[in-house]
Short mmCIF file of C-alpha atoms in Angstrom, two decimals:
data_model
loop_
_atom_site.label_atom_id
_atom_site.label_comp_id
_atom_site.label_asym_id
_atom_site.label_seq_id
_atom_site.Cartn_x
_atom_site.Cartn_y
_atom_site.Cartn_z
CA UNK A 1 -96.82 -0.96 -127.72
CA UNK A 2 -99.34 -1.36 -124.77
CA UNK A 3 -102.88 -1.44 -125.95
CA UNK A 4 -102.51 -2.55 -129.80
CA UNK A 5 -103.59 -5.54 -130.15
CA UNK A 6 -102.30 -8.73 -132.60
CA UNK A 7 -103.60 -7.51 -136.00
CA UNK A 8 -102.25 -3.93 -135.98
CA UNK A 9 -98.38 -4.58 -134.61
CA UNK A 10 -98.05 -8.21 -134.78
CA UNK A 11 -97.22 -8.57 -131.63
CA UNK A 12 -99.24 -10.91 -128.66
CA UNK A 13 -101.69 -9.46 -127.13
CA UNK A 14 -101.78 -9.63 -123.43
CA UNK A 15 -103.55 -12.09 -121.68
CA UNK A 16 -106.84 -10.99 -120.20
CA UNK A 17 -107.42 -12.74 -116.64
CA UNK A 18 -111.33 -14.43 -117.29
CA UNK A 19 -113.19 -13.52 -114.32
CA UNK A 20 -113.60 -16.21 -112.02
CA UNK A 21 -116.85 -18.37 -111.36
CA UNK A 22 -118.46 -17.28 -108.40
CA UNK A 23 -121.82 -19.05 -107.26
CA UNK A 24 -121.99 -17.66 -103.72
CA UNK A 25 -125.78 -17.16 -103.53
CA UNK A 26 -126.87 -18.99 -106.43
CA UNK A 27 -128.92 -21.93 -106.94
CA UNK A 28 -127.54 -25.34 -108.24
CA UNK A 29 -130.63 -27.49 -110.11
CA UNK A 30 -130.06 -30.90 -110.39
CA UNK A 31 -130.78 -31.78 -114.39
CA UNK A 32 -133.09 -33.98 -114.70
CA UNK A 33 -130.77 -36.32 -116.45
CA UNK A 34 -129.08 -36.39 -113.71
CA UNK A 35 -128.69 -40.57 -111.79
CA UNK A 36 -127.07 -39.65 -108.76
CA UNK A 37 -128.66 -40.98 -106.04
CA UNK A 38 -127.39 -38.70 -103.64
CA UNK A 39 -127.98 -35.49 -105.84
CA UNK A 40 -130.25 -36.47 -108.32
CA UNK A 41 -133.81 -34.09 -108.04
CA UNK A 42 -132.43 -31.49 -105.78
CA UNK A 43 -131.70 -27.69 -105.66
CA UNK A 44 -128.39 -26.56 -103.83
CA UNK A 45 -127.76 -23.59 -102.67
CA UNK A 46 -124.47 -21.97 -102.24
CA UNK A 47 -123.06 -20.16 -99.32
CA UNK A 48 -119.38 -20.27 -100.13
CA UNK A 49 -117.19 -20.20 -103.28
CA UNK A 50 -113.77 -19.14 -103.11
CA UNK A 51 -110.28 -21.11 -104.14
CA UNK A 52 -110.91 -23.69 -101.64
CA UNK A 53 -113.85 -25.11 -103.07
CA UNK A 54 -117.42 -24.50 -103.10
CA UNK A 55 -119.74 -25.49 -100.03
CA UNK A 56 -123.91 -25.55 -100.56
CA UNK A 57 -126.48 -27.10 -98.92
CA UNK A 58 -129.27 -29.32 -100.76
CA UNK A 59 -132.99 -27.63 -99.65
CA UNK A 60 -135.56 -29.70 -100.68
CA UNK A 61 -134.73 -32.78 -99.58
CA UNK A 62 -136.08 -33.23 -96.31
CA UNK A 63 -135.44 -36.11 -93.68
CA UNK A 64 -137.44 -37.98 -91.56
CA UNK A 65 -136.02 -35.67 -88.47
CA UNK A 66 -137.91 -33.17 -86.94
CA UNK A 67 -137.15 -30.23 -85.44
CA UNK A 68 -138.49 -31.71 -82.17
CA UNK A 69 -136.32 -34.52 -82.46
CA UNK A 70 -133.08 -32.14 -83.19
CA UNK A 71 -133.86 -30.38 -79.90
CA UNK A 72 -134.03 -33.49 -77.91
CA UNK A 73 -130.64 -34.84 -79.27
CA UNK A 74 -128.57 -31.99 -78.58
CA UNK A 75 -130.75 -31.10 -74.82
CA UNK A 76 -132.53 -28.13 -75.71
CA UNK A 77 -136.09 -27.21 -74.57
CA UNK A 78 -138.30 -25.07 -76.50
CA UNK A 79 -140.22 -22.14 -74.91
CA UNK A 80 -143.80 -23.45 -74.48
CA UNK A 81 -144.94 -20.47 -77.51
CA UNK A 82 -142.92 -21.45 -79.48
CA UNK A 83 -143.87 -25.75 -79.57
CA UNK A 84 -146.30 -25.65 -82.19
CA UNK A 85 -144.84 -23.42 -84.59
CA UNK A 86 -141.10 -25.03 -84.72
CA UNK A 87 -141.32 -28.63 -83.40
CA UNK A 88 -142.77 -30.12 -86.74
CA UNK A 89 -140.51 -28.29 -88.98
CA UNK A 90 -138.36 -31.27 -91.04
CA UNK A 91 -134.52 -31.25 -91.39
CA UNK A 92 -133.00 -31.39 -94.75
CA UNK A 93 -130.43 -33.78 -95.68
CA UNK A 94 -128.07 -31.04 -96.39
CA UNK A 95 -125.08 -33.51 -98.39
CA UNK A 96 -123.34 -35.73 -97.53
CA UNK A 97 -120.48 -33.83 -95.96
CA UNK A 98 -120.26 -34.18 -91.77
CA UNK A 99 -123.75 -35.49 -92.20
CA UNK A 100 -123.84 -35.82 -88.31
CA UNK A 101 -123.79 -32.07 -87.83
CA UNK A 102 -126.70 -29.40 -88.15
CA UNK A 103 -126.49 -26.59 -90.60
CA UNK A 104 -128.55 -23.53 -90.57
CA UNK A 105 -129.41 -21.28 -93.13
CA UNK A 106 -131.36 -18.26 -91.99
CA UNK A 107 -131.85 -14.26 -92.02
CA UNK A 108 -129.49 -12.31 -90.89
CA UNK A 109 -130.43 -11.95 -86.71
CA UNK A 110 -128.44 -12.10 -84.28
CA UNK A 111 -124.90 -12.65 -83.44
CA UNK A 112 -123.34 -16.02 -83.39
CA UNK A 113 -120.02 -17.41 -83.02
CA UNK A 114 -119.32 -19.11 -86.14
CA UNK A 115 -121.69 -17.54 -89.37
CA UNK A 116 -121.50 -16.38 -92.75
CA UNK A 117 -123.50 -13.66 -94.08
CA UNK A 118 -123.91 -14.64 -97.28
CA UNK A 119 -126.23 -11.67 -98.42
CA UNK A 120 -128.28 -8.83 -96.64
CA UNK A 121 -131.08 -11.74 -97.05
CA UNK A 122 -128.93 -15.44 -96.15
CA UNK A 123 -126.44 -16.11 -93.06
CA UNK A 124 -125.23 -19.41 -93.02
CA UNK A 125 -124.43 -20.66 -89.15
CA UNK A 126 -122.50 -23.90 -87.96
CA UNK A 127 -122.79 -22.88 -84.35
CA UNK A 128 -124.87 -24.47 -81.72
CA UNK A 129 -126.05 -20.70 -80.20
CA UNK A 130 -128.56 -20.31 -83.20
CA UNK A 131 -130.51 -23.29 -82.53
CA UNK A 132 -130.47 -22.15 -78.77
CA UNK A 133 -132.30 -18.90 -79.84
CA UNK A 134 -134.84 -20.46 -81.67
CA UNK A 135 -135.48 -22.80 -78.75
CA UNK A 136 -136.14 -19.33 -76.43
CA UNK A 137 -137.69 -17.24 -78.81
CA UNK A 138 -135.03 -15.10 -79.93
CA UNK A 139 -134.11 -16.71 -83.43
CA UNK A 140 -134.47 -15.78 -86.87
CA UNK A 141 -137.87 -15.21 -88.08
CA UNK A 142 -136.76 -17.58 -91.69
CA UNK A 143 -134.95 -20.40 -91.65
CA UNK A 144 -133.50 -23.84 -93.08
CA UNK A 145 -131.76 -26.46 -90.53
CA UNK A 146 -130.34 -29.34 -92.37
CA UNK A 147 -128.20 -32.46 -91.39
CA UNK A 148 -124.50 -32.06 -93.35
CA UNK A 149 -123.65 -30.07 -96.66
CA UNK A 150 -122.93 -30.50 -100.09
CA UNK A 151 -118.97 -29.89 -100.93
CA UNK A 152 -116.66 -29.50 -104.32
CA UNK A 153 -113.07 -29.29 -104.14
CA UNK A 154 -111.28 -26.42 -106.04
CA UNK A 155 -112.32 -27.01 -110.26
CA UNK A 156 -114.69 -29.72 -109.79
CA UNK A 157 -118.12 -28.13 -109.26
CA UNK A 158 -116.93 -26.38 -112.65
CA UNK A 159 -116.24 -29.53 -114.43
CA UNK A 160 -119.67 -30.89 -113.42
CA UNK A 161 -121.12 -28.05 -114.89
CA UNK A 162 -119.27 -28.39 -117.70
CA UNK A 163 -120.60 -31.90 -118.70
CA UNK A 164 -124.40 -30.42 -117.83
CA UNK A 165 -124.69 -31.57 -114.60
CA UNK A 166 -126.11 -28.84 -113.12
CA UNK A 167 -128.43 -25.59 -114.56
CA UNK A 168 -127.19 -22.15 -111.97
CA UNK A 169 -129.61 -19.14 -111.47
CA UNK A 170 -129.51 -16.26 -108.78
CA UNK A 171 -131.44 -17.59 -105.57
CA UNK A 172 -134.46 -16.17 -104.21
CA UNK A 173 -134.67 -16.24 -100.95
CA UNK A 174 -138.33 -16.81 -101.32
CA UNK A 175 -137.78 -20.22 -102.75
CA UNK A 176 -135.38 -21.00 -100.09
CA UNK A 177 -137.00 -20.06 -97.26
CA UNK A 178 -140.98 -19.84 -97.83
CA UNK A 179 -142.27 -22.31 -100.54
CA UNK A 180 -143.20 -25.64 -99.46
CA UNK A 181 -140.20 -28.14 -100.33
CA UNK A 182 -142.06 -29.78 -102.95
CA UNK A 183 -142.08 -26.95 -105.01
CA UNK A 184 -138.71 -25.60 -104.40
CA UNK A 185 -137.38 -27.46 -107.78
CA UNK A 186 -139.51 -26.25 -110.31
CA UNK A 187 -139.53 -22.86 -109.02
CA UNK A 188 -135.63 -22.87 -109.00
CA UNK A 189 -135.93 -24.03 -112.36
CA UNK A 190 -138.45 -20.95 -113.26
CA UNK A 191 -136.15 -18.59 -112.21
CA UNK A 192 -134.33 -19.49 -115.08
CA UNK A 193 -137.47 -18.46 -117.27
CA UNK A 194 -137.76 -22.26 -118.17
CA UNK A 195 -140.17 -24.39 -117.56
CA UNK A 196 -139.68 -27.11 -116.16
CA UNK A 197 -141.67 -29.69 -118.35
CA UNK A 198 -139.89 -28.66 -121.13
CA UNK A 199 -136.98 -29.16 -119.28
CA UNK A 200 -137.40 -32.67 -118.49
CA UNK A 201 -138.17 -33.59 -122.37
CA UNK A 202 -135.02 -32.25 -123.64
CA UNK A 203 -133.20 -33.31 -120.47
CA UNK A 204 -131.56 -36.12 -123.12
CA UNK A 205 -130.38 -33.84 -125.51
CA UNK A 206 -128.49 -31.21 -123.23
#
């Protein structure tokens, strides 16, 4: 009879569906145990998680390209206003997925041809026409360019997990977009309500 359960009819319950993982605008935090060179220290964060896989980019670790230099390879000139304020700005080594492509995560401004609004807060663009508005003024007011992305195919960011690979929280855009990089980590990590020197002394007994 529909709704008893085991005990009362004996009977099998029916199977109730667990709800899948979704980390779509969450934060992956490297543990500190964690060797990988390529991984190993940073803080991830996730645009996209759906049956296909999962696809993040890694925001606080930043190469030796500059914004300045990203504008000369792909022939765009900034607006003379706008040379001081965006030329320094460092590109993160976003993973190691089509790490000869740019990546940018941003607020929500704009429309561009290939974009994911991730939240009210994130949009996550592939297209070229972004970094063209920032060069003329136009762009997003916050923003992360990086150099590739960080990809899991279907199950195996969940298995990493798993074996305590990785700690997840909410993002805040804050982190992602306004603290300086070195500080991205531990804040990430406070979000959690942890901190993150107690973290790294039981990192060998998670």
């Amino acid at each position: 009879m529909p709704g008893l359960s085991q005990e009362s009819t004996g009977t099998l319950q029916p199977e109730v569906k667990q709800p899948e993982l979704n980390l779509a605008n969450h934060f992956l935090i490297a543990m500190p145990s964690m060797s990988d060179p390529v991984f190993g220290g940073t803080v991830v964060y996730i645009c996209e998680h759906n049956d296909k896989g999962v696809l993040g980019v890694v925001i606080n670790k930043p190469t030796d390209m500059t914004m300045e230099v990203l504008f000369d390879r792909i022939d765009l000139k900034v607006a003379d206003g706008l040379r001081e304020s965006v030329v320094d700005e460092p590109i993160m080594f976003g993973g190691p997925v089509q790490d000869d492509r740019g990546f940018v995560l941003h607020s929500p401004s704009g429309r561009y041809s290939s974009s994911l609004n991730v939240t009210p807060d994130v949009a996550f663009t592939t297209s070229i026409d972004v970094l063209e508005a920032v060069a003329n003024g136009s762009g997003p007011q916050r923003m992360l360019v990086s150099i590739g992305y960080a990809g899991w195919s279907p199950g195996q960011l969940e298995e990493e997990i798993a074996r305590n690979g990785w700690l997840t929280v909410g993002a805040d855009a804050h982190v992602l977009f306004d603290l300086p990089i070195e500080e991205r980590y531990n804040a990430a990590i406070k979000l959690l309500g942890i901190d993150p020197l107690m973290l790294a002394s039981e990192a060998g007994h998670a």
